[in-house]
PDB file of N, CA and C in Angstrom:
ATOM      1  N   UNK Q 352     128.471  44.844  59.610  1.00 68.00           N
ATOM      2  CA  UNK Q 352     127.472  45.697  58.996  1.00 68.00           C
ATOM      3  C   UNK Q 352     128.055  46.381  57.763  1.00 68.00           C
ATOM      4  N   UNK Q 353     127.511  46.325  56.827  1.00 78.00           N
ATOM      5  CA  UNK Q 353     127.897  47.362  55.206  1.00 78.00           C
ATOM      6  C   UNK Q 353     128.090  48.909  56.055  1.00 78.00           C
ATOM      7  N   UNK Q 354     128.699  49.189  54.975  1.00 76.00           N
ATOM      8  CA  UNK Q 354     129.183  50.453  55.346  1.00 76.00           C
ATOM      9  C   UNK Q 354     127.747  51.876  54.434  1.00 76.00           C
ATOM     10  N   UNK Q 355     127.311  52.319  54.755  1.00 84.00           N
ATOM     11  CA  UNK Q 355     127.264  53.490  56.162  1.00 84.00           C
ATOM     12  C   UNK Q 355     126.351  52.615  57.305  1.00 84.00           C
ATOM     13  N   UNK Q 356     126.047  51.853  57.712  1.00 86.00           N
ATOM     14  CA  UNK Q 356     125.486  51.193  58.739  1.00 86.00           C
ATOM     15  C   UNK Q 356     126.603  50.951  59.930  1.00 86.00           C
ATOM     16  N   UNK Q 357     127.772  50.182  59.520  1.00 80.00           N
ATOM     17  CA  UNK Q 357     128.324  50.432  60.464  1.00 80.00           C
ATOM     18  C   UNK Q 357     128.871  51.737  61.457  1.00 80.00           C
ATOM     19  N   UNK Q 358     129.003  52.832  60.311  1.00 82.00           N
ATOM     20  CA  UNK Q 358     129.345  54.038  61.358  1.00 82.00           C
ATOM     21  C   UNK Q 358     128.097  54.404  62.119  1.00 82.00           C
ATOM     22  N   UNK Q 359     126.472  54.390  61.747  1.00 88.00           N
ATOM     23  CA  UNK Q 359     125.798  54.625  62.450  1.00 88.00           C
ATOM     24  C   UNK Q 359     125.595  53.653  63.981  1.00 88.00           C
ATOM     25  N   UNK Q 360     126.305  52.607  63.343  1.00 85.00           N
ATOM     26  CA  UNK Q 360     125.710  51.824  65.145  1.00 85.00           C
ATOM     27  C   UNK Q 360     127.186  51.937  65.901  1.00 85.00           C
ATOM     28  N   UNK Q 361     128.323  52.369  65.611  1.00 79.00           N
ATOM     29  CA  UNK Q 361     128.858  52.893  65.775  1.00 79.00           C
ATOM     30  C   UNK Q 361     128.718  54.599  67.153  1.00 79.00           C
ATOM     31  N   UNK Q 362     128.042  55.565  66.142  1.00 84.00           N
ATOM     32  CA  UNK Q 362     128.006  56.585  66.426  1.00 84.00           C
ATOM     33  C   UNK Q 362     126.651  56.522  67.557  1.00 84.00           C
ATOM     34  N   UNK Q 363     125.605  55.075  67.244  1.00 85.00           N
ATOM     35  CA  UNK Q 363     125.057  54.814  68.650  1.00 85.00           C
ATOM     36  C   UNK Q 363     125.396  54.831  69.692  1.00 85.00           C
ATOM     37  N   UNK Q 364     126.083  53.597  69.547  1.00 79.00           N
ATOM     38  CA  UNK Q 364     127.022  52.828  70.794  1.00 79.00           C
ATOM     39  C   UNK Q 364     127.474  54.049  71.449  1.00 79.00           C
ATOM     40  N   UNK Q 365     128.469  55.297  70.581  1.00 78.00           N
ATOM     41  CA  UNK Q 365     128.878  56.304  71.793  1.00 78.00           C
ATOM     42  C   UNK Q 365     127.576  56.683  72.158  1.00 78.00           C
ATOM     43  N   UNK Q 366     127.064  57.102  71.799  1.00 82.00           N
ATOM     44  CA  UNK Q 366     125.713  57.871  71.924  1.00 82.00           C
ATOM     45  C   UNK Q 366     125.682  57.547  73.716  1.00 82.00           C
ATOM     46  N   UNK Q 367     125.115  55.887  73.463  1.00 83.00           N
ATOM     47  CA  UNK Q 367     123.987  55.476  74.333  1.00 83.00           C
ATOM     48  C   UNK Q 367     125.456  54.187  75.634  1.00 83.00           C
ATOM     49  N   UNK Q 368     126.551  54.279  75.018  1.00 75.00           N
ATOM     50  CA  UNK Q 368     127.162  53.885  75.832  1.00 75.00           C
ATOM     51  C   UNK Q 368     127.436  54.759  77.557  1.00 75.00           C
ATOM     52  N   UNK Q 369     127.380  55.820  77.524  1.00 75.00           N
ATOM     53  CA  UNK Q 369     127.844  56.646  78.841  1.00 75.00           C
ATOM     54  C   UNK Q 369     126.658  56.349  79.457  1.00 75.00           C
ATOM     55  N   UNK Q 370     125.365  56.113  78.935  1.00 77.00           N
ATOM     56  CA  UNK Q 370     124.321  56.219  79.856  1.00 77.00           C
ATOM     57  C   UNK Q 370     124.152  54.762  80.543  1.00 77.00           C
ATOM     58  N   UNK Q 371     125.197  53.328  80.099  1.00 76.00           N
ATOM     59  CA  UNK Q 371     124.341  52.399  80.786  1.00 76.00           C
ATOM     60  C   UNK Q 371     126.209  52.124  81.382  1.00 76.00           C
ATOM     61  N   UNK Q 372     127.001  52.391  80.725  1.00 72.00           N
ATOM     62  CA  UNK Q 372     128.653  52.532  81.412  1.00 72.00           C
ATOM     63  C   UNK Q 372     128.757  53.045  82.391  1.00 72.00           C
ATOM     64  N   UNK Q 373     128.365  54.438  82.726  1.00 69.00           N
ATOM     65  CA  UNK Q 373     128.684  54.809  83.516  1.00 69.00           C
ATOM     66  C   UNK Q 373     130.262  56.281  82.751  1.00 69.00           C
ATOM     67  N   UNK Q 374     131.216  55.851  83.538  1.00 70.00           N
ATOM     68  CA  UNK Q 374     132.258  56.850  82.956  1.00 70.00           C
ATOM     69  C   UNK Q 374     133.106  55.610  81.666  1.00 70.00           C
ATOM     70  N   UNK Q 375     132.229  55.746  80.555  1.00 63.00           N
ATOM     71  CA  UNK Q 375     132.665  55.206  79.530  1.00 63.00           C
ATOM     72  C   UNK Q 375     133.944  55.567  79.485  1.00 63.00           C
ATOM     73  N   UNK Q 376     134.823  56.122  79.328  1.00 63.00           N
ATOM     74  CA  UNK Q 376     136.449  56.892  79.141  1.00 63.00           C
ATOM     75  C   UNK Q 376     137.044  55.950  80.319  1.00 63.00           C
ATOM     76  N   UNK Q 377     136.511  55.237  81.137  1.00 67.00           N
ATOM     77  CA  UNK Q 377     137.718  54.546  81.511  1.00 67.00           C
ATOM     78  C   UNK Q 377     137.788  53.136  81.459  1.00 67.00           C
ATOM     79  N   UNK Q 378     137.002  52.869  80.211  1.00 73.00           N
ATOM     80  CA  UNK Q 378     136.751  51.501  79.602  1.00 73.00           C
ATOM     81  C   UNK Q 378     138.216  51.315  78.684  1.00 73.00           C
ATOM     82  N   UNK Q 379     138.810  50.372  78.923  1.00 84.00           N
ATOM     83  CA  UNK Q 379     140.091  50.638  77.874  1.00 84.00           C
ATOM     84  C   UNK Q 379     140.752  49.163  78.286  1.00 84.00           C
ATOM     85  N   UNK Q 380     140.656  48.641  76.489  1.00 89.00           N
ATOM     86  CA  UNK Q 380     141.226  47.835  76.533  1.00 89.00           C
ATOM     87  C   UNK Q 380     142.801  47.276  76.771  1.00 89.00           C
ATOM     88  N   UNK Q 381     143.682  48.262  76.836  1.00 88.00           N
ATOM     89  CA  UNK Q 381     144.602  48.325  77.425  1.00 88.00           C
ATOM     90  C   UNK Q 381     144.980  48.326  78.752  1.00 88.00           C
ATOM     91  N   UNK Q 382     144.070  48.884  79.756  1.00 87.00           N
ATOM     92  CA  UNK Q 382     144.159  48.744  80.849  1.00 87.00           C
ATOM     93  C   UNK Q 382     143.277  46.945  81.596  1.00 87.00           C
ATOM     94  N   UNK Q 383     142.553  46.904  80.824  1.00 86.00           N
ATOM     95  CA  UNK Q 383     141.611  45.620  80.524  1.00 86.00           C
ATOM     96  C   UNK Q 383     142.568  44.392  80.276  1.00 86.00           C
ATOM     97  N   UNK Q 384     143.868  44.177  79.918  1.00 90.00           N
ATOM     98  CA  UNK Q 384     144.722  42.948  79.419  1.00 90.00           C
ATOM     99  C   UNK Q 384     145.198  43.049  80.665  1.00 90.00           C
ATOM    100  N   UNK Q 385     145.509  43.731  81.445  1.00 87.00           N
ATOM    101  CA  UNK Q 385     146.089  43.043  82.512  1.00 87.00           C
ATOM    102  C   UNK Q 385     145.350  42.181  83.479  1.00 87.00           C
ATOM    103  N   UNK Q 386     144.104  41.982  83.542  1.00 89.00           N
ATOM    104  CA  UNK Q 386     143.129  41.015  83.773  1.00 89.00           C
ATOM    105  C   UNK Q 386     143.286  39.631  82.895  1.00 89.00           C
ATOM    106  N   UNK Q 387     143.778  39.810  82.110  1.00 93.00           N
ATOM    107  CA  UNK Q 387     143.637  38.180  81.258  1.00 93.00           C
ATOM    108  C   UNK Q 387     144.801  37.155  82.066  1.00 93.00           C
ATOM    109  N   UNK Q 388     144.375  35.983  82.587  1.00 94.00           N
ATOM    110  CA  UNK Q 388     145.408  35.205  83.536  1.00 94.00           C
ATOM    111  C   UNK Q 388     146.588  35.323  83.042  1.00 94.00           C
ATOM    112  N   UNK Q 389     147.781  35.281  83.500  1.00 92.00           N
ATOM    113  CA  UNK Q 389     149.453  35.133  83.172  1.00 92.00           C
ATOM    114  C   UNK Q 389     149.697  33.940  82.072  1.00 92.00           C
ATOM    115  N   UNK Q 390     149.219  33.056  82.132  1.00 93.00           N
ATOM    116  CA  UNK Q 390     149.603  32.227  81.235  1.00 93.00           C
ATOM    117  C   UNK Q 390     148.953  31.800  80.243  1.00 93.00           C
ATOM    118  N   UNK Q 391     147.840  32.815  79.667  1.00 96.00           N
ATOM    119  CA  UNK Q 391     146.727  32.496  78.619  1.00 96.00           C
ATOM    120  C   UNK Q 391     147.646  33.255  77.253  1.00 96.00           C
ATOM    121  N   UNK Q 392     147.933  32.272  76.359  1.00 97.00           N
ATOM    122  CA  UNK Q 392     148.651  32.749  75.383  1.00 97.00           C
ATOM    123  C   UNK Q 392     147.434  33.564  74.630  1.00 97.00           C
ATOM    124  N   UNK Q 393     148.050  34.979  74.282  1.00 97.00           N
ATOM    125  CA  UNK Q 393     146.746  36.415  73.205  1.00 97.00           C
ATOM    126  C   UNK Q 393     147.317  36.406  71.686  1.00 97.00           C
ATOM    127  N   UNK Q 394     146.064  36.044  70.848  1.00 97.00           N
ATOM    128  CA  UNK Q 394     146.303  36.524  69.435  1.00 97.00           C
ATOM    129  C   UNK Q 394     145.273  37.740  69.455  1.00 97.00           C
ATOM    130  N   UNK Q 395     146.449  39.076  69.350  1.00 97.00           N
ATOM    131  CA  UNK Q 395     145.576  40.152  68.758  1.00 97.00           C
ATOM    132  C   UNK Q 395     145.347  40.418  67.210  1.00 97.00           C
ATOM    133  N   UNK Q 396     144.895  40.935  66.624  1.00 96.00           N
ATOM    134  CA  UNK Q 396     144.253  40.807  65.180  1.00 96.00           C
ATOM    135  C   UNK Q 396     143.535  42.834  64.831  1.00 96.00           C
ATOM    136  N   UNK Q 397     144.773  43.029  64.006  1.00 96.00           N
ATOM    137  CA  UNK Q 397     144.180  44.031  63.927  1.00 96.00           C
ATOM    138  C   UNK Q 397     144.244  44.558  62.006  1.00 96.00           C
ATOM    139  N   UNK Q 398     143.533  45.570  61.592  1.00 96.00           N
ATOM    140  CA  UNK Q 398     143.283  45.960  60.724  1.00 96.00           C
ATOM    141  C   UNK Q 398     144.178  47.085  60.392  1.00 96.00           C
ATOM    142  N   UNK Q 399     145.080  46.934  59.018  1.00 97.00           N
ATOM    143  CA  UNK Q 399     145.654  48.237  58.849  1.00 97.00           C
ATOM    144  C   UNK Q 399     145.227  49.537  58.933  1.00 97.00           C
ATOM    145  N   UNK Q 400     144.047  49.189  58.332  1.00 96.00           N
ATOM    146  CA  UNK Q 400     143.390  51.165  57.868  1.00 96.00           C
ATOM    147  C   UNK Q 400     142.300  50.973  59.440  1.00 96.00           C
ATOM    148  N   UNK Q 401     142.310  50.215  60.146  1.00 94.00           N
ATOM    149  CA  UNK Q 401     141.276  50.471  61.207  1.00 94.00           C
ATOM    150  C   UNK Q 401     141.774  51.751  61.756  1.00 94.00           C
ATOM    151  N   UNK Q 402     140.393  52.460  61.685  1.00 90.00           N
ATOM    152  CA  UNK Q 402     140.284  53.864  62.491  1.00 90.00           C
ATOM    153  C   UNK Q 402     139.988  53.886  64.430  1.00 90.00           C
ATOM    154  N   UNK Q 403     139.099  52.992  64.128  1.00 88.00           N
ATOM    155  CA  UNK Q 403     138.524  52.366  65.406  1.00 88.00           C
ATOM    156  C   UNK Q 403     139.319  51.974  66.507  1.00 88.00           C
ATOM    157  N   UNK Q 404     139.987  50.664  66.322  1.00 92.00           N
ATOM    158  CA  UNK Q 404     141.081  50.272  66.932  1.00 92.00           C
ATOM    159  C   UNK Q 404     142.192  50.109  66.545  1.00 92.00           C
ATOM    160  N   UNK Q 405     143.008  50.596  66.549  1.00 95.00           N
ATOM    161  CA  UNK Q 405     144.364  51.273  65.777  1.00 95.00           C
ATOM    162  C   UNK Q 405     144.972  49.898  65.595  1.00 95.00           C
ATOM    163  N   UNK Q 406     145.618  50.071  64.834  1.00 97.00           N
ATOM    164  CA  UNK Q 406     146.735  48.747  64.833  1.00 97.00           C
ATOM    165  C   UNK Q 406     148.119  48.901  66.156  1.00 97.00           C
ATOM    166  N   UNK Q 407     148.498  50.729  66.577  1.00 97.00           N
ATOM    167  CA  UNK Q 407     148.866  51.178  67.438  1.00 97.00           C
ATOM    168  C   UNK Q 407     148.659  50.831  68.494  1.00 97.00           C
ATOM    169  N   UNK Q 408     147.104  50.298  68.595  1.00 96.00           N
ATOM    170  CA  UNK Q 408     146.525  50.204  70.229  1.00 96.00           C
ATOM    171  C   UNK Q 408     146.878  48.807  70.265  1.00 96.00           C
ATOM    172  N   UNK Q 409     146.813  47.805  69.175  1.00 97.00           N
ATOM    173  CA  UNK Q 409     146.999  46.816  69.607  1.00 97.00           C
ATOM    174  C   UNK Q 409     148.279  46.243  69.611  1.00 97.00           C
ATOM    175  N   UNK Q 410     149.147  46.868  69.419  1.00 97.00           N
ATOM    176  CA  UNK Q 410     150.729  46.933  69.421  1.00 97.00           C
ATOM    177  C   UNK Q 410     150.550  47.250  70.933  1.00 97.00           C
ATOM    178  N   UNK Q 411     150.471  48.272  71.387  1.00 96.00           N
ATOM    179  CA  UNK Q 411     150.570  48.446  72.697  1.00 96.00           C
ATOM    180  C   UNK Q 411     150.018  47.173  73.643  1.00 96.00           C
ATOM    181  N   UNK Q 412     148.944  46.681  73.441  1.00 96.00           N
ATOM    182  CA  UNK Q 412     148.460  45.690  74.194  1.00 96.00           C
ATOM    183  C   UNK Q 412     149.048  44.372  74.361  1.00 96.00           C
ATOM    184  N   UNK Q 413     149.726  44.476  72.955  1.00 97.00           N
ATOM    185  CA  UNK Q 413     150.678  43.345  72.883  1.00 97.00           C
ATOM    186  C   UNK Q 413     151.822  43.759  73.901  1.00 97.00           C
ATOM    187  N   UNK Q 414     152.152  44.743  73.687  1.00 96.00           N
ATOM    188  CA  UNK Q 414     153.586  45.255  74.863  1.00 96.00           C
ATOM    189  C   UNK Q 414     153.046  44.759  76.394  1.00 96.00           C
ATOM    190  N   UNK Q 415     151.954  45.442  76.441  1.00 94.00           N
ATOM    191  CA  UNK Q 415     151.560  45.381  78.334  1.00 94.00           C
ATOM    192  C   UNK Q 415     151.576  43.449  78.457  1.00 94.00           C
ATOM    193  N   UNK Q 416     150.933  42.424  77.279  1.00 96.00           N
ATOM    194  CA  UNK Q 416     151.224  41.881  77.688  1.00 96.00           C
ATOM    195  C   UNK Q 416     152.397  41.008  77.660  1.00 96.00           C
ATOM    196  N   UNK Q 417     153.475  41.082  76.906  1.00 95.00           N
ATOM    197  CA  UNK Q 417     154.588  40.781  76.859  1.00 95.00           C
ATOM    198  C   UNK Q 417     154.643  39.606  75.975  1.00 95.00           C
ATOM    199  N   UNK Q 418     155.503  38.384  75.984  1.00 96.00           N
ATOM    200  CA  UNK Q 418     155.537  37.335  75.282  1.00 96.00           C
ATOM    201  C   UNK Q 418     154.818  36.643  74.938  1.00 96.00           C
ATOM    202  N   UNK Q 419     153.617  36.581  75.546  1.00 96.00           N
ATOM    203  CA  UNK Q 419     152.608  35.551  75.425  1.00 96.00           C
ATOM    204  C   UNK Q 419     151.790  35.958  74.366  1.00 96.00           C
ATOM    205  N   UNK Q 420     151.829  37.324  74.010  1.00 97.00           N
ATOM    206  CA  UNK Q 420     151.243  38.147  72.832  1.00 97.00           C
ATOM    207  C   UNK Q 420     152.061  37.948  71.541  1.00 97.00           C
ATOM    208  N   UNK Q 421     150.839  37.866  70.489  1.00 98.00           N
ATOM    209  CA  UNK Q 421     151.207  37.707  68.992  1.00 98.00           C
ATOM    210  C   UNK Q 421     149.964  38.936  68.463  1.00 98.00           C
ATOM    211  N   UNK Q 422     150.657  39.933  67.742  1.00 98.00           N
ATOM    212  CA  UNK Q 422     149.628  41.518  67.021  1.00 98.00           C
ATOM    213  C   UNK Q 422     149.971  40.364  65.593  1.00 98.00           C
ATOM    214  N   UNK Q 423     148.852  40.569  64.762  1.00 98.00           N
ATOM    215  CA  UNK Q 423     148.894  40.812  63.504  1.00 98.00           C
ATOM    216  C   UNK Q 423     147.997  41.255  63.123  1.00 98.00           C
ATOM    217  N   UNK Q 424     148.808  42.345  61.866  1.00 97.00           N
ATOM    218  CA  UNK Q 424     147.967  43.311  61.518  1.00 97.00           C
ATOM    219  C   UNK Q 424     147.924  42.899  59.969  1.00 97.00           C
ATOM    220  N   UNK Q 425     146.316  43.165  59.451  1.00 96.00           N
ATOM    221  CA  UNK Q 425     146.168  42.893  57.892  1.00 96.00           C
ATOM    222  C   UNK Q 425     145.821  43.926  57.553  1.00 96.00           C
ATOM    223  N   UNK Q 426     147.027  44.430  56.388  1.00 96.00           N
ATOM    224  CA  UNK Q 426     147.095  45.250  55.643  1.00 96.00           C
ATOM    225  C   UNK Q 426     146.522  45.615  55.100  1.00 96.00           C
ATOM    226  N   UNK Q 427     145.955  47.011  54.886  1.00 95.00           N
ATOM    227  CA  UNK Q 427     144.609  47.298  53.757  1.00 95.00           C
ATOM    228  C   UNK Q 427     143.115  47.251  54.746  1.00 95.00           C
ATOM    229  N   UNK Q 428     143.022  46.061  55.548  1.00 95.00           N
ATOM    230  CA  UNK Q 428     142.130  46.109  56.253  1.00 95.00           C
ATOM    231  C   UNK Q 428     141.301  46.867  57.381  1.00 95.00           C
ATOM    232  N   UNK Q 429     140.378  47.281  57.298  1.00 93.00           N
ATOM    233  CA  UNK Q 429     139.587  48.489  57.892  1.00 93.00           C
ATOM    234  C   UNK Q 429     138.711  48.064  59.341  1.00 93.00           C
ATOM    235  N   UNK Q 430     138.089  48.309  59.923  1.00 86.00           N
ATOM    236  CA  UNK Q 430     137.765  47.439  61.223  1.00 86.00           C
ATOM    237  C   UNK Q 430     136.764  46.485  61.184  1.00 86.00           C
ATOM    238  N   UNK Q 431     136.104  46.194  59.863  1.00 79.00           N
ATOM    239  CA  UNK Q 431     135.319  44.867  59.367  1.00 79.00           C
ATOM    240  C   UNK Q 431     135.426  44.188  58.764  1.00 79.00           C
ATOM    241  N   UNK Q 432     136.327  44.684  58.057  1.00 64.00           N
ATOM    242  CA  UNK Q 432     137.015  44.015  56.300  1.00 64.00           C
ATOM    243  C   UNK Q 432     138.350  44.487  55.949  1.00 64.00           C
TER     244      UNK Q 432
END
């Protein structure tokens, strides 16, 4: 979505996420990779300037899952572009 559109469906999604989630806050994709089978090799893909999903978070996800994980992060890049 162009930007200001994306922050609004964005600022939906929280909106209207707790009401069909349930306890949205313990949705987390970090805790979520340890579900992916043991031997499914992960390319994570993350955005430098992403606010959204950090390049941090996906460093971490790469950690929980260990070798089989490859993070790359593109520089400059924001969480759509």
């Amino acid at each position: 979505l162009p930007a200001p559109l994306d922050r609004v469906a964005y600022a939906g999604l929280s909106v209207t996420a707790p009401l069909v989630l349930g306890d949205v806050d313990r949705v987390s994709p970090l805790d979520a990779a340890a579900g992916i089978p043991p031997n499914t090799p992960v390319l994570l893909l993350a955005g430098g300037n992403d606010r959204l999903a950090t390049p941090a978070e996906a460093v971490a996800i790469g950690d929980r899952l260990g070798p089989r994980a490859k993070v790359v992060v593109f520089n400059g890049a924001g969480h759509l572009g």
